């Protein structure tokens, strides 16, 4: 079945540091890939998505590139801010089951 | 404002109580979902409604009963819950249940069963 694997957290960074959160997946066919963000006390928000190989999703300075050859969709940001502190979820949705599969989430803590 | 509104935000209930969670969206979406989010566990899909028809029941105990009277409203009726049912319950919607559509989530209802 489909699955998503994210790096264990928490990831702790200083403000303006470079961020990478790794995500790899297993799926049948050609899934769509997503990153969601959950701020404290809130629900998940869609951050970015990519629907086919080599697509790059981007939003609010975050980027992720759909890499079919490595089955990865790593999230990156060049300079994080304290306000980026949240939990980040990688997800996929494939044609076999139209319901997204979520990773376990990676907590990001950014210090001033 | 996320576009998906859940009420109440917090709920404390005894194991013999009956309560309902409400979810409302006016985004014109046709699919709605209930998820359970527990500490240290992956997000668990509970129910899916697509065009008001229930299309997924992910082996959820019968003490949880969903209702979707129209495409804008979704309820989760609760009765005789257990302490392990304490969690954040998230409602989400999407244009329809399809692979390329992202979800819009509500802020959730924090449920505590005592």
PDB file of C-alpha atoms in Angstrom:
ATOM      1  CA  UNK A   1       0.000   0.000   0.000  1.00  0.00           C
ATOM      2  CA  UNK A   2       0.887   3.662  -0.159  1.00  0.00           C
ATOM      3  CA  UNK A   3       3.134   5.076   2.524  1.00  0.00           C
ATOM      4  CA  UNK A   4       4.997   8.256   3.404  1.00  0.00           C
ATOM      5  CA  UNK A   5       8.150   8.412   5.514  1.00  0.00           C
ATOM      6  CA  UNK A   6       9.309  11.655   7.096  1.00  0.00           C
ATOM      7  CA  UNK A   7      12.404  12.393   9.100  1.00  0.00           C
ATOM      8  CA  UNK A   8      12.010  12.211  12.850  1.00  0.00           C
ATOM      9  CA  UNK A   9      11.795  15.483  14.706  1.00  0.00           C
ATOM     10  CA  UNK A  10      12.017  17.812  16.315  1.00  0.00           C
ATOM     11  CA  UNK A  11      14.196  19.815  13.975  1.00  0.00           C
ATOM     12  CA  UNK A  12      15.676  22.739  15.889  1.00  0.00           C
ATOM     13  CA  UNK A  13      17.190  25.678  13.995  1.00  0.00           C
ATOM     14  CA  UNK A  14      18.259  29.234  14.581  1.00  0.00           C
ATOM     15  CA  UNK A  15      16.498  32.033  12.745  1.00  0.00           C
ATOM     16  CA  UNK A  16      17.754  32.520   9.143  1.00  0.00           C
ATOM     17  CA  UNK A  17      19.122  28.967   8.942  1.00  0.00           C
ATOM     18  CA  UNK A  18      18.480  26.710   5.941  1.00  0.00           C
ATOM     19  CA  UNK A  19      15.750  24.128   6.359  1.00  0.00           C
ATOM     20  CA  UNK A  20      15.390  20.687   4.836  1.00  0.00           C
ATOM     21  CA  UNK A  21      12.736  18.202   5.935  1.00  0.00           C
ATOM     22  CA  UNK A  22      13.055  14.889   4.146  1.00  0.00           C
ATOM     23  CA  UNK A  23      10.095  12.980   2.757  1.00  0.00           C
ATOM     24  CA  UNK A  24      10.122   9.765   0.753  1.00  0.00           C
ATOM     25  CA  UNK A  25       7.155   7.785  -0.450  1.00  0.00           C
ATOM     26  CA  UNK A  26       5.963   4.460  -1.766  1.00  0.00           C
ATOM     27  CA  UNK A  27       2.984   4.453  -4.094  1.00  0.00           C
ATOM     28  CA  UNK A  28       1.470   2.705  -7.074  1.00  0.00           C
ATOM     29  CA  UNK A  29       1.268   4.755 -10.209  1.00  0.00           C
ATOM     30  CA  UNK A  30       2.015   8.461 -10.220  1.00  0.00           C
ATOM     31  CA  UNK A  31       0.792  10.132  -7.055  1.00  0.00           C
ATOM     32  CA  UNK A  32       0.213  13.769  -6.314  1.00  0.00           C
ATOM     33  CA  UNK A  33       2.395  15.023  -3.451  1.00  0.00           C
ATOM     34  CA  UNK A  34       1.635  17.598  -0.783  1.00  0.00           C
ATOM     35  CA  UNK A  35       3.116  19.408   2.188  1.00  0.00           C
ATOM     36  CA  UNK A  36       0.816  20.582   4.964  1.00  0.00           C
ATOM     37  CA  UNK A  37       1.677  22.752   7.966  1.00  0.00           C
ATOM     38  CA  UNK A  38       0.007  22.722  11.377  1.00  0.00           C
ATOM     39  CA  UNK A  39       0.566  25.687  13.671  1.00  0.00           C
ATOM     40  CA  UNK A  40      -0.045  25.210  17.412  1.00  0.00           C
ATOM     41  CA  UNK A  41      -3.736  24.855  18.242  1.00  0.00           C
ATOM     42  CA  UNK A  42      -4.778  24.836  14.595  1.00  0.00           C
ATOM     43  CA  UNK A  43      -5.740  22.388  11.876  1.00  0.00           C
ATOM     44  CA  UNK A  44      -3.537  21.511   8.930  1.00  0.00           C
ATOM     45  CA  UNK A  45      -3.066  23.990   6.105  1.00  0.00           C
ATOM     46  CA  UNK A  46      -2.018  23.074   2.597  1.00  0.00           C
ATOM     47  CA  UNK A  47       1.438  24.580   2.064  1.00  0.00           C
ATOM     48  CA  UNK A  48       2.302  23.397  -1.441  1.00  0.00           C
ATOM     49  CA  UNK A  49       1.738  20.565  -3.870  1.00  0.00           C
ATOM     50  CA  UNK A  50       3.110  18.936  -7.028  1.00  0.00           C
ATOM     51  CA  UNK A  51       1.146  16.692  -9.318  1.00  0.00           C
ATOM     52  CA  UNK A  52       3.773  15.211 -11.653  1.00  0.00           C
ATOM     53  CA  UNK A  53       7.450  14.348 -11.823  1.00  0.00           C
ATOM     54  CA  UNK A  54       9.912  17.281 -11.785  1.00  0.00           C
ATOM     55  CA  UNK A  55       7.189  19.733 -10.755  1.00  0.00           C
ATOM     56  CA  UNK A  56       8.255  22.191  -8.076  1.00  0.00           C
ATOM     57  CA  UNK A  57       5.682  23.359  -5.570  1.00  0.00           C
ATOM     58  CA  UNK A  58       6.367  26.629  -3.769  1.00  0.00           C
ATOM     59  CA  UNK A  59       4.672  28.914  -1.277  1.00  0.00           C
ATOM     60  CA  UNK A  60       5.769  31.402   1.413  1.00  0.00           C
ATOM     61  CA  UNK A  61       9.442  30.763   0.645  1.00  0.00           C
ATOM     62  CA  UNK A  62       9.086  26.991   0.959  1.00  0.00           C
ATOM     63  CA  UNK A  63       9.850  24.722  -1.989  1.00  0.00           C
ATOM     64  CA  UNK A  64       9.671  21.011  -2.767  1.00  0.00           C
ATOM     65  CA  UNK A  65      10.475  19.178  -6.004  1.00  0.00           C
ATOM     66  CA  UNK A  66       8.752  15.952  -7.056  1.00  0.00           C
ATOM     67  CA  UNK A  67      11.638  13.504  -7.681  1.00  0.00           C
ATOM     68  CA  UNK A  68      10.303  10.330  -9.240  1.00  0.00           C
ATOM     69  CA  UNK A  69      13.706   8.683  -9.557  1.00  0.00           C
ATOM     70  CA  UNK A  70      14.340   8.929  -5.810  1.00  0.00           C
ATOM     71  CA  UNK A  71      10.640   8.865  -4.783  1.00  0.00           C
ATOM     72  CA  UNK A  72      11.209  11.961  -2.703  1.00  0.00           C
ATOM     73  CA  UNK A  73       9.563  15.328  -2.037  1.00  0.00           C
ATOM     74  CA  UNK A  74      11.884  17.126   0.385  1.00  0.00           C
ATOM     75  CA  UNK A  75      10.753  20.453   1.833  1.00  0.00           C
ATOM     76  CA  UNK A  76      13.266  23.324   1.814  1.00  0.00           C
ATOM     77  CA  UNK A  77      13.419  26.948   2.859  1.00  0.00           C
ATOM     78  CA  UNK A  78      16.431  29.174   2.518  1.00  0.00           C
ATOM     79  CA  UNK A  79      15.963  31.258   5.676  1.00  0.00           C
ATOM     80  CA  UNK A  80      13.557  30.198   8.401  1.00  0.00           C
ATOM     81  CA  UNK A  81      11.788  32.524  10.800  1.00  0.00           C
ATOM     82  CA  UNK A  82      10.497  31.991  14.319  1.00  0.00           C
ATOM     83  CA  UNK A  83       6.979  32.116  12.866  1.00  0.00           C
ATOM     84  CA  UNK A  84       7.747  28.974  10.825  1.00  0.00           C
ATOM     85  CA  UNK A  85       7.743  26.912  14.023  1.00  0.00           C
ATOM     86  CA  UNK A  86       5.058  24.289  13.421  1.00  0.00           C
ATOM     87  CA  UNK A  87       4.548  20.644  12.503  1.00  0.00           C
ATOM     88  CA  UNK A  88       5.000  19.786   8.820  1.00  0.00           C
ATOM     89  CA  UNK A  89       3.233  16.834   7.181  1.00  0.00           C
ATOM     90  CA  UNK A  90       4.130  15.232   3.878  1.00  0.00           C
ATOM     91  CA  UNK A  91       1.254  13.496   2.071  1.00  0.00           C
ATOM     92  CA  UNK A  92       0.482  11.705  -1.154  1.00  0.00           C
ATOM     93  CA  UNK A  93      -2.649  10.769  -3.055  1.00  0.00           C
ATOM     94  CA  UNK A  94      -2.523   8.121  -5.741  1.00  0.00           C
ATOM     95  CA  UNK A  95      -4.955   6.915  -8.345  1.00  0.00           C
ATOM     96  CA  UNK A  96      -5.551   3.589  -6.652  1.00  0.00           C
ATOM     97  CA  UNK A  97      -7.029   5.210  -3.570  1.00  0.00           C
ATOM     98  CA  UNK A  98      -8.089   8.810  -3.860  1.00  0.00           C
ATOM     99  CA  UNK A  99      -7.581   9.415  -0.146  1.00  0.00           C
ATOM    100  CA  UNK A 100      -4.325  11.127   0.849  1.00  0.00           C
ATOM    101  CA  UNK A 101      -1.843   9.218   2.967  1.00  0.00           C
ATOM    102  CA  UNK A 102      -0.075  11.391   5.541  1.00  0.00           C
ATOM    103  CA  UNK A 103       3.345  11.046   7.099  1.00  0.00           C
ATOM    104  CA  UNK A 104       3.749  11.227  10.879  1.00  0.00           C
ATOM    105  CA  UNK A 105       4.720  14.881  10.823  1.00  0.00           C
ATOM    106  CA  UNK A 106       7.998  16.648  11.634  1.00  0.00           C
ATOM    107  CA  UNK A 107       8.089  19.295  14.319  1.00  0.00           C
ATOM    108  CA  UNK A 108      10.172  22.396  13.499  1.00  0.00           C
ATOM    109  CA  UNK A 109      11.350  24.713  16.264  1.00  0.00           C
ATOM    110  CA  UNK A 110      13.044  27.950  15.262  1.00  0.00           C
ATOM    111  CA  UNK A 111      14.893  29.966  17.918  1.00  0.00           C
ATOM    112  CA  UNK A 112      15.544  33.727  17.662  1.00  0.00           C
TER     113      UNK A 112
ATOM    114  CA  UNK B   1     -10.426  32.143   8.577  1.00  0.00           C
ATOM    115  CA  UNK B   2      -9.673  28.800   6.990  1.00  0.00           C
ATOM    116  CA  UNK B   3     -13.024  28.358   5.250  1.00  0.00           C
ATOM    117  CA  UNK B   4     -13.838  25.265   7.294  1.00  0.00           C
ATOM    118  CA  UNK B   5     -15.405  25.976  10.680  1.00  0.00           C
ATOM    119  CA  UNK B   6     -15.583  23.406  13.449  1.00  0.00           C
ATOM    120  CA  UNK B   7     -17.575  23.691  16.656  1.00  0.00           C
ATOM    121  CA  UNK B   8     -17.051  23.375  19.492  1.00  0.00           C
ATOM    122  CA  UNK B   9     -13.283  24.030  19.745  1.00  0.00           C
ATOM    123  CA  UNK B  10     -13.085  22.117  23.017  1.00  0.00           C
ATOM    124  CA  UNK B  11     -15.344  19.428  24.468  1.00  0.00           C
ATOM    125  CA  UNK B  12     -15.181  17.470  27.693  1.00  0.00           C
ATOM    126  CA  UNK B  13     -17.615  14.600  27.989  1.00  0.00           C
ATOM    127  CA  UNK B  14     -18.276  11.659  30.235  1.00  0.00           C
ATOM    128  CA  UNK B  15     -18.290   8.135  28.913  1.00  0.00           C
ATOM    129  CA  UNK B  16     -22.082   7.927  29.103  1.00  0.00           C
ATOM    130  CA  UNK B  17     -22.775  11.245  27.372  1.00  0.00           C
ATOM    131  CA  UNK B  18     -23.985  11.856  23.849  1.00  0.00           C
ATOM    132  CA  UNK B  19     -22.561  14.820  21.985  1.00  0.00           C
ATOM    133  CA  UNK B  20     -22.052  15.963  18.411  1.00  0.00           C
ATOM    134  CA  UNK B  21     -19.243  17.709  16.581  1.00  0.00           C
ATOM    135  CA  UNK B  22     -20.142  20.073  13.776  1.00  0.00           C
ATOM    136  CA  UNK B  23     -18.243  21.035  10.653  1.00  0.00           C
ATOM    137  CA  UNK B  24     -19.297  23.648   8.113  1.00  0.00           C
ATOM    138  CA  UNK B  25     -17.742  24.841   4.856  1.00  0.00           C
ATOM    139  CA  UNK B  26     -18.914  27.363   2.304  1.00  0.00           C
ATOM    140  CA  UNK B  27     -16.116  26.814  -0.183  1.00  0.00           C
ATOM    141  CA  UNK B  28     -18.310  24.996  -2.687  1.00  0.00           C
ATOM    142  CA  UNK B  29     -16.480  21.757  -1.980  1.00  0.00           C
ATOM    143  CA  UNK B  30     -18.166  18.423  -2.562  1.00  0.00           C
ATOM    144  CA  UNK B  31     -16.063  16.120  -0.394  1.00  0.00           C
ATOM    145  CA  UNK B  32     -15.795  16.232   3.393  1.00  0.00           C
ATOM    146  CA  UNK B  33     -13.722  14.167   5.799  1.00  0.00           C
ATOM    147  CA  UNK B  34     -13.273  13.370   9.473  1.00  0.00           C
ATOM    148  CA  UNK B  35      -9.766  12.707  10.788  1.00  0.00           C
ATOM    149  CA  UNK B  36      -8.553  11.798  14.268  1.00  0.00           C
ATOM    150  CA  UNK B  37      -5.234  13.205  15.454  1.00  0.00           C
ATOM    151  CA  UNK B  38      -3.739  11.642  18.575  1.00  0.00           C
ATOM    152  CA  UNK B  39      -0.417  12.443  20.161  1.00  0.00           C
ATOM    153  CA  UNK B  40       2.471  10.340  18.837  1.00  0.00           C
ATOM    154  CA  UNK B  41       0.286   8.676  16.170  1.00  0.00           C
ATOM    155  CA  UNK B  42      -0.245   9.310  12.465  1.00  0.00           C
ATOM    156  CA  UNK B  43      -3.290  11.178  11.269  1.00  0.00           C
ATOM    157  CA  UNK B  44      -6.150   8.654  11.060  1.00  0.00           C
ATOM    158  CA  UNK B  45      -8.831   8.945   8.411  1.00  0.00           C
ATOM    159  CA  UNK B  46     -12.246   8.107   9.844  1.00  0.00           C
ATOM    160  CA  UNK B  47     -14.927   8.912   7.283  1.00  0.00           C
ATOM    161  CA  UNK B  48     -15.228  10.305   3.760  1.00  0.00           C
ATOM    162  CA  UNK B  49     -18.281  11.843   2.126  1.00  0.00           C
ATOM    163  CA  UNK B  50     -18.240  12.615  -1.585  1.00  0.00           C
ATOM    164  CA  UNK B  51     -21.287  14.452  -2.947  1.00  0.00           C
ATOM    165  CA  UNK B  52     -23.099  13.652   0.333  1.00  0.00           C
ATOM    166  CA  UNK B  53     -22.539   9.918  -0.034  1.00  0.00           C
ATOM    167  CA  UNK B  54     -20.366   8.106   2.463  1.00  0.00           C
ATOM    168  CA  UNK B  55     -17.593   6.462   0.488  1.00  0.00           C
ATOM    169  CA  UNK B  56     -15.182   5.448   3.227  1.00  0.00           C
ATOM    170  CA  UNK B  57     -15.535   4.109   6.740  1.00  0.00           C
ATOM    171  CA  UNK B  58     -12.072   3.273   7.933  1.00  0.00           C
ATOM    172  CA  UNK B  59     -12.998   0.558  10.458  1.00  0.00           C
ATOM    173  CA  UNK B  60     -14.262   3.136  12.905  1.00  0.00           C
ATOM    174  CA  UNK B  61     -16.127   1.865  16.008  1.00  0.00           C
ATOM    175  CA  UNK B  62     -19.890   2.324  15.947  1.00  0.00           C
ATOM    176  CA  UNK B  63     -19.740   4.728  18.889  1.00  0.00           C
ATOM    177  CA  UNK B  64     -18.765   7.276  16.216  1.00  0.00           C
ATOM    178  CA  UNK B  65     -21.588   8.022  13.787  1.00  0.00           C
ATOM    179  CA  UNK B  66     -21.194  10.518  10.917  1.00  0.00           C
ATOM    180  CA  UNK B  67     -23.933  12.484   9.242  1.00  0.00           C
ATOM    181  CA  UNK B  68     -23.756  14.629   6.107  1.00  0.00           C
ATOM    182  CA  UNK B  69     -27.137  16.315   5.512  1.00  0.00           C
ATOM    183  CA  UNK B  70     -25.808  18.448   2.647  1.00  0.00           C
ATOM    184  CA  UNK B  71     -22.512  19.211   0.965  1.00  0.00           C
ATOM    185  CA  UNK B  72     -21.778  22.110   3.347  1.00  0.00           C
ATOM    186  CA  UNK B  73     -22.294  20.382   6.673  1.00  0.00           C
ATOM    187  CA  UNK B  74     -20.805  17.351   8.359  1.00  0.00           C
ATOM    188  CA  UNK B  75     -21.489  16.028  11.837  1.00  0.00           C
ATOM    189  CA  UNK B  76     -19.850  13.435  14.036  1.00  0.00           C
ATOM    190  CA  UNK B  77     -22.197  12.020  16.649  1.00  0.00           C
ATOM    191  CA  UNK B  78     -20.518  10.579  19.726  1.00  0.00           C
ATOM    192  CA  UNK B  79     -21.907   8.193  22.328  1.00  0.00           C
ATOM    193  CA  UNK B  80     -20.471   5.959  25.039  1.00  0.00           C
ATOM    194  CA  UNK B  81     -16.919   6.957  24.228  1.00  0.00           C
ATOM    195  CA  UNK B  82     -13.787   5.630  25.891  1.00  0.00           C
ATOM    196  CA  UNK B  83     -10.889   7.622  27.378  1.00  0.00           C
ATOM    197  CA  UNK B  84      -8.686   6.497  24.478  1.00  0.00           C
ATOM    198  CA  UNK B  85     -11.004   8.404  22.152  1.00  0.00           C
ATOM    199  CA  UNK B  86      -9.608  11.651  23.565  1.00  0.00           C
ATOM    200  CA  UNK B  87      -7.918  13.402  20.636  1.00  0.00           C
ATOM    201  CA  UNK B  88      -8.113  16.312  18.220  1.00  0.00           C
ATOM    202  CA  UNK B  89     -10.856  15.668  15.652  1.00  0.00           C
ATOM    203  CA  UNK B  90     -10.250  17.421  12.370  1.00  0.00           C
ATOM    204  CA  UNK B  91     -12.730  18.075   9.611  1.00  0.00           C
ATOM    205  CA  UNK B  92     -11.518  18.734   6.081  1.00  0.00           C
ATOM    206  CA  UNK B  93     -13.042  19.423   2.705  1.00  0.00           C
ATOM    207  CA  UNK B  94     -11.878  19.302  -0.899  1.00  0.00           C
ATOM    208  CA  UNK B  95     -13.315  20.101  -4.293  1.00  0.00           C
ATOM    209  CA  UNK B  96     -14.094  16.436  -4.612  1.00  0.00           C
ATOM    210  CA  UNK B  97     -12.451  13.192  -3.553  1.00  0.00           C
ATOM    211  CA  UNK B  98      -9.719  13.218  -6.184  1.00  0.00           C
ATOM    212  CA  UNK B  99      -5.986  12.826  -6.232  1.00  0.00           C
ATOM    213  CA  UNK B 100      -4.872  16.319  -7.233  1.00  0.00           C
ATOM    214  CA  UNK B 101      -7.030  18.256  -4.827  1.00  0.00           C
ATOM    215  CA  UNK B 102      -5.581  19.432  -1.589  1.00  0.00           C
ATOM    216  CA  UNK B 103      -7.627  19.630   1.559  1.00  0.00           C
ATOM    217  CA  UNK B 104      -8.817  22.608   3.543  1.00  0.00           C
ATOM    218  CA  UNK B 105      -8.845  21.721   7.228  1.00  0.00           C
ATOM    219  CA  UNK B 106     -10.748  23.193  10.117  1.00  0.00           C
ATOM    220  CA  UNK B 107      -9.050  24.086  13.395  1.00  0.00           C
ATOM    221  CA  UNK B 108     -10.357  20.959  15.046  1.00  0.00           C
ATOM    222  CA  UNK B 109     -12.298  20.001  18.153  1.00  0.00           C
ATOM    223  CA  UNK B 110     -10.162  19.004  21.128  1.00  0.00           C
ATOM    224  CA  UNK B 111     -12.139  16.175  22.750  1.00  0.00           C
ATOM    225  CA  UNK B 112     -11.457  14.905  26.249  1.00  0.00           C
ATOM    226  CA  UNK B 113     -13.350  11.852  27.502  1.00  0.00           C
ATOM    227  CA  UNK B 114     -13.429  11.517  31.280  1.00  0.00           C
TER     228      UNK B 114
END
